CSV table of C-alpha atoms in Angstrom, one decimal:
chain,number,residue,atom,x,y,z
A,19,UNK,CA,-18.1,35.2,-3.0
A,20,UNK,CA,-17.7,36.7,0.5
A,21,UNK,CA,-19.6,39.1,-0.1
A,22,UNK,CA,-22.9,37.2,-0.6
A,23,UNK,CA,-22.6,35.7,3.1
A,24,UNK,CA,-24.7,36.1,5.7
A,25,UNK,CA,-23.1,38.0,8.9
A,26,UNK,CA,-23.2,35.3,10.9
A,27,UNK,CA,-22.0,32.8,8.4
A,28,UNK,CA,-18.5,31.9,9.6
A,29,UNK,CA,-20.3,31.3,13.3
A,30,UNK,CA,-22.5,28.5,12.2
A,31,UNK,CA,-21.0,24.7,12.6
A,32,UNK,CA,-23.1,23.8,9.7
A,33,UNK,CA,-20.6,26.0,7.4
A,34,UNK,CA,-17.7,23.2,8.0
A,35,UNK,CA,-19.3,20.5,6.5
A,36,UNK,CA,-18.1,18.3,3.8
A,37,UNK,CA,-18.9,15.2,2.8
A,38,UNK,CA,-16.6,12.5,3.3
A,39,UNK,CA,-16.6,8.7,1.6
A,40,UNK,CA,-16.4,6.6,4.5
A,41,UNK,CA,-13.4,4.5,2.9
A,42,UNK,CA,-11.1,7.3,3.3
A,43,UNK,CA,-11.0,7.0,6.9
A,44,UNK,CA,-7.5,5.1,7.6
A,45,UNK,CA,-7.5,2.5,10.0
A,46,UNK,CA,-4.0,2.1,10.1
A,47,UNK,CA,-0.8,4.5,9.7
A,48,UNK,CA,1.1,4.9,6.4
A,49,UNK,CA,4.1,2.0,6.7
A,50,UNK,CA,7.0,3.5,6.9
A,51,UNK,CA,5.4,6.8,8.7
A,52,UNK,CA,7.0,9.4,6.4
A,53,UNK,CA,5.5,7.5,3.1
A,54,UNK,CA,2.1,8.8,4.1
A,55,UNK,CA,0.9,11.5,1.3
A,56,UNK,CA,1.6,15.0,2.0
A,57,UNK,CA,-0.4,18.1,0.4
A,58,UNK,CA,1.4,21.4,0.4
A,59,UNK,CA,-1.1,24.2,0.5
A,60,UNK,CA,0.2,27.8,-0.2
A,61,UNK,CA,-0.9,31.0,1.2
A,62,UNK,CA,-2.2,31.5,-2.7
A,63,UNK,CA,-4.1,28.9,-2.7
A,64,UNK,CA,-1.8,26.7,-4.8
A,65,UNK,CA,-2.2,23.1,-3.7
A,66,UNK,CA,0.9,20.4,-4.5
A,67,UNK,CA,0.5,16.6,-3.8
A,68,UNK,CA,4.0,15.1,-1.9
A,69,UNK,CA,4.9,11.9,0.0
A,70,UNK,CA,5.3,13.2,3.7
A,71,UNK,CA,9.1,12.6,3.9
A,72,UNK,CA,9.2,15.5,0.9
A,73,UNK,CA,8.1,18.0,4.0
A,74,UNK,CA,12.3,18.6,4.6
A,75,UNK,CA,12.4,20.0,1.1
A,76,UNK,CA,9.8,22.9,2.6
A,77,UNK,CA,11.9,23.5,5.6
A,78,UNK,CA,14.2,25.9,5.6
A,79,UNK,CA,17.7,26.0,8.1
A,80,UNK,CA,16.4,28.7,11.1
A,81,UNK,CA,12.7,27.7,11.0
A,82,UNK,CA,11.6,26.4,14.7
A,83,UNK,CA,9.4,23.2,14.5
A,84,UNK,CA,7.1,22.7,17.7
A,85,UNK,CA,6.5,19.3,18.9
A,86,UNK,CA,3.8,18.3,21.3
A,87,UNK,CA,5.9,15.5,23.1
A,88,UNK,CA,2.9,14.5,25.5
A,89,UNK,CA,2.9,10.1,25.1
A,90,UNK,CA,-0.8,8.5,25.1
A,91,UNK,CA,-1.9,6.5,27.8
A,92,UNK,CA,-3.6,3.0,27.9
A,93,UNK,CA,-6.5,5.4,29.5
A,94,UNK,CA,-9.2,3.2,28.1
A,95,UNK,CA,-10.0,0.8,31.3
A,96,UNK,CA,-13.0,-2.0,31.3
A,97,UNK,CA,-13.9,-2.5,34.9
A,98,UNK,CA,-17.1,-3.6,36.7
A,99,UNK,CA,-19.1,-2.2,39.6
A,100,UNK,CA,-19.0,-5.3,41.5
A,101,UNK,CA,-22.8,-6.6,40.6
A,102,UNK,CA,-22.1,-7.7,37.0
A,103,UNK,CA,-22.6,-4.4,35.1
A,104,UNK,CA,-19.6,-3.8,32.4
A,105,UNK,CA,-18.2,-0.3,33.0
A,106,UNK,CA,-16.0,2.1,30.3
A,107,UNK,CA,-14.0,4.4,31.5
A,108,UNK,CA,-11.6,7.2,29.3
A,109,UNK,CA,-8.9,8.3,31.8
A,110,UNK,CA,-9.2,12.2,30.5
A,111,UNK,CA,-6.9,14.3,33.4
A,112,UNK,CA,-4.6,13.9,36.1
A,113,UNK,CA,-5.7,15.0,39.2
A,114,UNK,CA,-2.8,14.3,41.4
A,115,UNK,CA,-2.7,11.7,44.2
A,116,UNK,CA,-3.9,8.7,42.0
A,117,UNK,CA,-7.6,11.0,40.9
A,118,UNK,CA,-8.5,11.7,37.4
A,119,UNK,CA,-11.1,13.2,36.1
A,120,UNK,CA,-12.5,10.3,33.7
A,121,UNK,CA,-15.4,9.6,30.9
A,122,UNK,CA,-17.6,6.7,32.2
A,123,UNK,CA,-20.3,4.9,30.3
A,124,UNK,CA,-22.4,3.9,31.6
A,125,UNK,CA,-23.3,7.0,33.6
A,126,UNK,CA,-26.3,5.8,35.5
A,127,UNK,CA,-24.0,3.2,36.9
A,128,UNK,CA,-20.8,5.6,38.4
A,129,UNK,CA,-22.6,7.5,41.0
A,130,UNK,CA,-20.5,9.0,43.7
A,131,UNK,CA,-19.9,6.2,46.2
A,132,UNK,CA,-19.9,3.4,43.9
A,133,UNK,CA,-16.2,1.5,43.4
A,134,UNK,CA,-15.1,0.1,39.9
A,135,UNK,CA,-12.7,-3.3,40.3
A,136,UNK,CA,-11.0,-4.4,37.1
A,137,UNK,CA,-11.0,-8.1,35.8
A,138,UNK,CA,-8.3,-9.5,37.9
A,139,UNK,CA,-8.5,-7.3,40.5
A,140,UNK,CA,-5.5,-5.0,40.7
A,141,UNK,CA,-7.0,-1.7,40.1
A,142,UNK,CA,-9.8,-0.2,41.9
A,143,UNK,CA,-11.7,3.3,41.6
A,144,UNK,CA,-13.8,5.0,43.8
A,145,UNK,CA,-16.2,7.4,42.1
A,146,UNK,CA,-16.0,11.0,44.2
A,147,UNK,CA,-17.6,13.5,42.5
A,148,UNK,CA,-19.5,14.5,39.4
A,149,UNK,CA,-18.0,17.3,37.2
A,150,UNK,CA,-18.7,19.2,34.0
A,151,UNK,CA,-20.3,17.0,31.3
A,152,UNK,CA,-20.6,14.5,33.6
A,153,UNK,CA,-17.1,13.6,33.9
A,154,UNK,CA,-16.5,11.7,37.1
A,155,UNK,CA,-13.6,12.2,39.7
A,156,UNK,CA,-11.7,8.9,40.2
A,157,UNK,CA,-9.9,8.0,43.0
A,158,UNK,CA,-8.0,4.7,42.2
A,159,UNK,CA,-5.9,1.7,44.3
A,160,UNK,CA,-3.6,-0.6,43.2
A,161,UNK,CA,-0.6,-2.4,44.6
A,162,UNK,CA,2.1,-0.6,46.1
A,163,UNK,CA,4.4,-2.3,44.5
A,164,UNK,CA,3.7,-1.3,41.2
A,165,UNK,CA,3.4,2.8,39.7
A,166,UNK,CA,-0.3,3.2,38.6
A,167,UNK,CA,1.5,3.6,34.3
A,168,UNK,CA,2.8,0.1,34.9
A,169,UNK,CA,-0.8,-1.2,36.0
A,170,UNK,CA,-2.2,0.7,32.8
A,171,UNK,CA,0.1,-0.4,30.8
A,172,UNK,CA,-0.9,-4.2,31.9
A,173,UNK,CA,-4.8,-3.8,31.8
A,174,UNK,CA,-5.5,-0.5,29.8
A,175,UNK,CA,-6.0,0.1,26.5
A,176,UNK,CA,-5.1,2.9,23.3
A,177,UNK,CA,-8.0,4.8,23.4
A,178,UNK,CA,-8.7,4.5,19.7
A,179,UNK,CA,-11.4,6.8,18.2
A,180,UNK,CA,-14.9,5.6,17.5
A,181,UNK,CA,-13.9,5.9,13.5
A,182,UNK,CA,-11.2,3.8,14.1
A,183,UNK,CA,-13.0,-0.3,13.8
A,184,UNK,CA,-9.6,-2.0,13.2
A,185,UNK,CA,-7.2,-3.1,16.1
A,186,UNK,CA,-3.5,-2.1,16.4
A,187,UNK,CA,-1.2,-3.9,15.4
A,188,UNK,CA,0.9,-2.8,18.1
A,189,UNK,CA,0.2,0.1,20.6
A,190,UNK,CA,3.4,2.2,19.5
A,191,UNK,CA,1.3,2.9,15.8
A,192,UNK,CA,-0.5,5.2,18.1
A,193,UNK,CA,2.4,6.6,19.6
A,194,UNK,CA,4.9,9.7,18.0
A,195,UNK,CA,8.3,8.8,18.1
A,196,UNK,CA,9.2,11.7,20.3
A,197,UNK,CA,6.7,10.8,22.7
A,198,UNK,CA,8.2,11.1,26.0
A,199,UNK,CA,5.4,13.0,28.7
A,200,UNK,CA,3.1,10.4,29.8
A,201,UNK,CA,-0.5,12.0,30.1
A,202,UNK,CA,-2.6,12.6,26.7
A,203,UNK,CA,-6.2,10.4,25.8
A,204,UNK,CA,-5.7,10.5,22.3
A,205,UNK,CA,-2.5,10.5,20.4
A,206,UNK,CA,-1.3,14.3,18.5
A,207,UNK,CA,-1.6,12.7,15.1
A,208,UNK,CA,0.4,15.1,12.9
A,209,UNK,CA,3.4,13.9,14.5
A,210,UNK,CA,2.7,10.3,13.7
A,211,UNK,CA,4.3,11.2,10.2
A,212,UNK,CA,7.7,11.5,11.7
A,213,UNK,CA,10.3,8.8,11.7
A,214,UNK,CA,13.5,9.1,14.0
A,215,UNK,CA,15.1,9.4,10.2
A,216,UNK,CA,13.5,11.8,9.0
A,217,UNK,CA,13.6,14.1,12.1
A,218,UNK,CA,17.6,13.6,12.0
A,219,UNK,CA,17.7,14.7,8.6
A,220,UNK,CA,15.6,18.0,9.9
A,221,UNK,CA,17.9,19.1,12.2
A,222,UNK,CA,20.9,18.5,10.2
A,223,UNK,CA,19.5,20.9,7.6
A,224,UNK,CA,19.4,23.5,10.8
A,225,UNK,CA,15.8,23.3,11.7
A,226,UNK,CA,15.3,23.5,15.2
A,227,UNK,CA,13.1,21.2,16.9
A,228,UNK,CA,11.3,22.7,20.0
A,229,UNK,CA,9.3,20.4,22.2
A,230,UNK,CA,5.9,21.8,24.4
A,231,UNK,CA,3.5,19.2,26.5
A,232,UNK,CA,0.1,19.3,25.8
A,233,UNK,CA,-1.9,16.6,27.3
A,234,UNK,CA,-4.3,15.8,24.9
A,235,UNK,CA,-8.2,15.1,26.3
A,236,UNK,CA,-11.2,15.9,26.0
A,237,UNK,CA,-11.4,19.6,24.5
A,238,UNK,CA,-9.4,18.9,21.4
A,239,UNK,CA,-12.1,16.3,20.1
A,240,UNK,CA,-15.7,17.2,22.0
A,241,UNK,CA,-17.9,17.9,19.2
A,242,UNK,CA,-19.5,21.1,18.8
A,243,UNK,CA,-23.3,20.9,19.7
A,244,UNK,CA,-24.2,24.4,19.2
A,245,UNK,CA,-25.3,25.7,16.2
A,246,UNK,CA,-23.4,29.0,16.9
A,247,UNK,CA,-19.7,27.9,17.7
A,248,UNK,CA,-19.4,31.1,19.3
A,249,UNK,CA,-21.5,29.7,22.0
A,250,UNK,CA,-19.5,26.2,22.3
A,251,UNK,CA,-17.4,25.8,25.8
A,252,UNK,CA,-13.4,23.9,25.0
A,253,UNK,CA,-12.9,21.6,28.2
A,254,UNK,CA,-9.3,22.9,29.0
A,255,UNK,CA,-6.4,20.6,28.8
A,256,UNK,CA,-2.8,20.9,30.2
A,257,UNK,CA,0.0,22.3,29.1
A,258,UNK,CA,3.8,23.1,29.3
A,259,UNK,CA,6.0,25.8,27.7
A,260,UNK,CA,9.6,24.9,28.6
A,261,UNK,CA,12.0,28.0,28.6
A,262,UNK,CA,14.5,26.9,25.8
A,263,UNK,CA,11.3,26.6,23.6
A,264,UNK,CA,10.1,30.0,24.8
A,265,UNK,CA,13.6,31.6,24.0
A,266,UNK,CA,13.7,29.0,20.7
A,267,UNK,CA,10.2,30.8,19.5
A,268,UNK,CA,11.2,34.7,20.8
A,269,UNK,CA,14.2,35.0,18.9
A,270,UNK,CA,13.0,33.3,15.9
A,271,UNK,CA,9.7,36.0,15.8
A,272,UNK,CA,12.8,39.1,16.3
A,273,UNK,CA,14.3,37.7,13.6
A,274,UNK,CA,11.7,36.8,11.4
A,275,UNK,CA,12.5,33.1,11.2
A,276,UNK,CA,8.9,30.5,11.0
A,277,UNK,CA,7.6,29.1,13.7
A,278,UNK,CA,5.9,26.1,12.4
A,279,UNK,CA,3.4,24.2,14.8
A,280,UNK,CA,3.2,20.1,14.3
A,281,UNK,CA,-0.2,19.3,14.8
A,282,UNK,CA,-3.5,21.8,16.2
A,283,UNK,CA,-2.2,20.9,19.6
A,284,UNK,CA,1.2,22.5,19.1
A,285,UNK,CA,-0.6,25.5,17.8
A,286,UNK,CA,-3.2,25.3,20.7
A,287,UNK,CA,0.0,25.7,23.4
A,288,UNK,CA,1.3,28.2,21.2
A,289,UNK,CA,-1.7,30.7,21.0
A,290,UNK,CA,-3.0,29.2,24.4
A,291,UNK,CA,0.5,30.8,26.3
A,292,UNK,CA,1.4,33.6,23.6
A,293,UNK,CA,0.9,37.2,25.7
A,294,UNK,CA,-0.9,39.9,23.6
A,295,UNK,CA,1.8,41.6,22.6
A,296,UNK,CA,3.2,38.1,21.1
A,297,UNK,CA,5.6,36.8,23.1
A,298,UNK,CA,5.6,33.6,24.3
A,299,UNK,CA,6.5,32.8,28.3
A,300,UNK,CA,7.8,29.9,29.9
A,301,UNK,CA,4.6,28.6,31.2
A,302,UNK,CA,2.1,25.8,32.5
A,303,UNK,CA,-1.3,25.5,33.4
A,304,UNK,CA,-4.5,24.8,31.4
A,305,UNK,CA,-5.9,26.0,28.5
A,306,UNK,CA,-9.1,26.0,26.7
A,307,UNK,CA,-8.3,28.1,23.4
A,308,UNK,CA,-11.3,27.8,21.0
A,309,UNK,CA,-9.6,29.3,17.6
A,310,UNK,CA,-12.3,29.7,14.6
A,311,UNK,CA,-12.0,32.2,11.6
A,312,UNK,CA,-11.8,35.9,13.3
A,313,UNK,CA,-8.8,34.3,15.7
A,314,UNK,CA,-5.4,36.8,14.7
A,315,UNK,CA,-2.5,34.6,15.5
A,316,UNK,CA,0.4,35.9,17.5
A,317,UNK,CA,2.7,33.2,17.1
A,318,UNK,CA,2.3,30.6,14.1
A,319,UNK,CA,3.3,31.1,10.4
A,320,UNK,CA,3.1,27.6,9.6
A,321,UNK,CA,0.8,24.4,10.3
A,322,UNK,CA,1.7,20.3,10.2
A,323,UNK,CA,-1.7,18.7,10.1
A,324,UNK,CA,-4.2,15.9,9.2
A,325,UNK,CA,-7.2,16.1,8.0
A,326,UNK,CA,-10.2,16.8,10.5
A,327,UNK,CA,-13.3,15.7,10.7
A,328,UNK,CA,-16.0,17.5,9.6
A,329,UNK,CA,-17.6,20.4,12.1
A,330,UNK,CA,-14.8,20.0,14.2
A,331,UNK,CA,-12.8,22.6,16.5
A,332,UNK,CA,-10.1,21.3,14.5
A,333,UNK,CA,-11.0,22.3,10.8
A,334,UNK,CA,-12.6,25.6,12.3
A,335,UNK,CA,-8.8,26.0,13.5
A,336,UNK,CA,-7.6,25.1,10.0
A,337,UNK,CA,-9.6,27.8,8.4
A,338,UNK,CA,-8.7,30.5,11.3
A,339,UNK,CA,-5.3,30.0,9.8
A,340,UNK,CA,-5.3,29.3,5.9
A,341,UNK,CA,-9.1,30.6,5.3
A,342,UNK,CA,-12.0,29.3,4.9
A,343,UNK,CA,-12.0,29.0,0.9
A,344,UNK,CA,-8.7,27.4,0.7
A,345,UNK,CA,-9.0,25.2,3.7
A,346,UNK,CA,-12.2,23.7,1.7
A,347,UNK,CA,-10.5,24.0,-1.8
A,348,UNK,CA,-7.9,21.3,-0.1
A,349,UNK,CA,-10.5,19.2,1.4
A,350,UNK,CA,-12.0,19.0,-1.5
A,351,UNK,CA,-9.0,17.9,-3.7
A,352,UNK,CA,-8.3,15.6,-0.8
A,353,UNK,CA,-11.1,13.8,-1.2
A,354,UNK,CA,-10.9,14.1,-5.2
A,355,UNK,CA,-7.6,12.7,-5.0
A,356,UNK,CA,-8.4,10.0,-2.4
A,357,UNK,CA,-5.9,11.1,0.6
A,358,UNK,CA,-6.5,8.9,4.0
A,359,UNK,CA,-8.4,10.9,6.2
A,360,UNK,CA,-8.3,11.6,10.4
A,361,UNK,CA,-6.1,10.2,12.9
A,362,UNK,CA,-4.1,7.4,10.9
A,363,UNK,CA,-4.2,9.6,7.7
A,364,UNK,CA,-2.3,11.6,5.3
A,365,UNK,CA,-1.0,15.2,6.2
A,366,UNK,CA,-1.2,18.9,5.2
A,367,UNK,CA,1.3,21.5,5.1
A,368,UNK,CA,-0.2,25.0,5.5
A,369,UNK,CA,2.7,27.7,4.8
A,370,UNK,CA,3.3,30.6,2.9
A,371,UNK,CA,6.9,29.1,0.8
């Protein structure tokens, strides 16, 4: 079948497309986490349908799990520009000294200059500069007496994506148990299949869990515009590489142990700080890692993942690592089987065991 493809074939966005029945979109988490279904998908392209909480039985004692334990934000603020006119904002990065870099909608209404108040009053934002994409720079106020978290965790809300309609029931459902890093505009889903439980029962069978930071914005979910992916630009997002995970991930590669990533943005800090000759540092900084089908990995055997939406970064990633046949193979039988889809939906297992 390969060979009939055109050159260019695995560079166009319109090659990851499926379609998808809109009532596979969950709108809440499985309940408990770990009963969300699971689909194992081999290297062979052997597919097996599981409950999530089956994933210890394809574990085994030495393999090195990476966690992204970056903790979403209330970054979705409602404020006004002082003459009437509703304004959006996404809190996207932290900037230091009380700036972030921010979505704002509407745009015409944030030039520079122009200060956002919120409802009651206790948080202001001056708009400072325009940026790439026409993010703006934020600079914000608030009462001394409280930490600028405290005042988002009063007036902000879980920045839910669009193809989420359906409230929370409470804002941890969009929160990993592990999260602990406050800084990330959209929660790394794969972990939501975890339960403290579960994770216990990991470790005691000798996996080892290794935590990274990667601050989830707006590269991991801008969609691709360009026909040619080659040609689309990731906005880069923060990470950290903590040495015990560096030396976790080293000595598992030397002694040819799996290092499995829990969710794209796991293998994103992964690949993102691996060095050519695939090591991985202690490190922080920014990265904007765009991995499609040509990527060679340095660093991951194994992938923890939901399903992605279609002509994503994220299922290009998918098919970088289990191909592009198989990765639609399982979508396919996904959808076949009706498996919850997205952010709040069932899970895949990519591996080669």
């Amino acid at each position: 079948m390969s060979e009939t493809r055109q050159p260019d074939f695995y560079s166009l966005k319109s090659t990851y497309f499926y379609d998808l029945p809109e009532q596979l979109i969950a709108q809440h988490p499985a309940c408990p986490r770990d009963s969300a279904r699971l689909l194992i998908c081999r290297r062979d392209g052997t597919l097996e349908d599981k409950v999530f909480s089956d994933i210890i039985d394809y574990l085994l004692p030495g393999d090195v799990l990476v966690v992204n334990k970056s903790k979403v934000i209330p970054a979705r603020l409602y404020m006004h520009n002082g003459n009437g006119t509703e304004i959006e904002l996404v809190l996207l990065r932290d900037l230091g000294g009380d700036r972030w870099e921010c979505l704002s909608r509407p745009g015409k209404k944030t030039k520079i200059g122009v200060t956002l108040y919120s409802a009651n009053g206790s948080l202001t934002g001056t708009v400072e500069d325009i940026v790439e994409g026409g993010n703006r720079i934020i600079k914000f106020d608030y009462p001394k007496s409280e930490t600028f978290y405290a005042v988002l965790d009063r007036i902000g809300n879980m920045p839910l994506p669009p193809y989420i309609t359906e409230k929370l029931r409470d804002k941890s459902e969009y929160q990993t148990v592990y999260a602990e890093v406050n800084g990330s505009a959209a929660a790394p889903t794969a972990g939501l299949h975890f339960t403290d439980e579960l994770l216990d029962r990991i470790k005691a069978k000798g996996v080892i869990i290794a935590p990274v930071i990667l601050h989830v914005g707006l590269g991991t979910f801008r969609p691709v515009k360009e026909e040619n992916i080659k040609n689309h630009v990731m906005h880069s997002e923060y990470f950290q590489v903590p040495q015990e995970t560096a030396d976790a991930v080293n000595l598992a590669k030397s002694e040819n142990r799996r290092v499995i990533a829990v969710g794209t943005t796991s293998l994103r800090t992964l690949e993102g700080a691996a060095t050519e000759g695939g090591r991985l540092p202690a490190a922080s900084g920014d990265t904007s890692i765009f991995i499609h089908p040509g990527y060679k990995f340095k660093l991951t055997d194994a992938l923890i993942t939901n399903f992605h939406l279609p002509e994503s970064t994220l299922i290009m990633l998918v098919c970088a690592l289990y191909g592009y046949d198989a990765t639609m193979a399982a979508y396919r039988h996904a959808v076949q089987n009706k498996y919850r889809f997205f952010s709040f939906g069932d899970a895949m297992f990519i591996s080669d065991r």
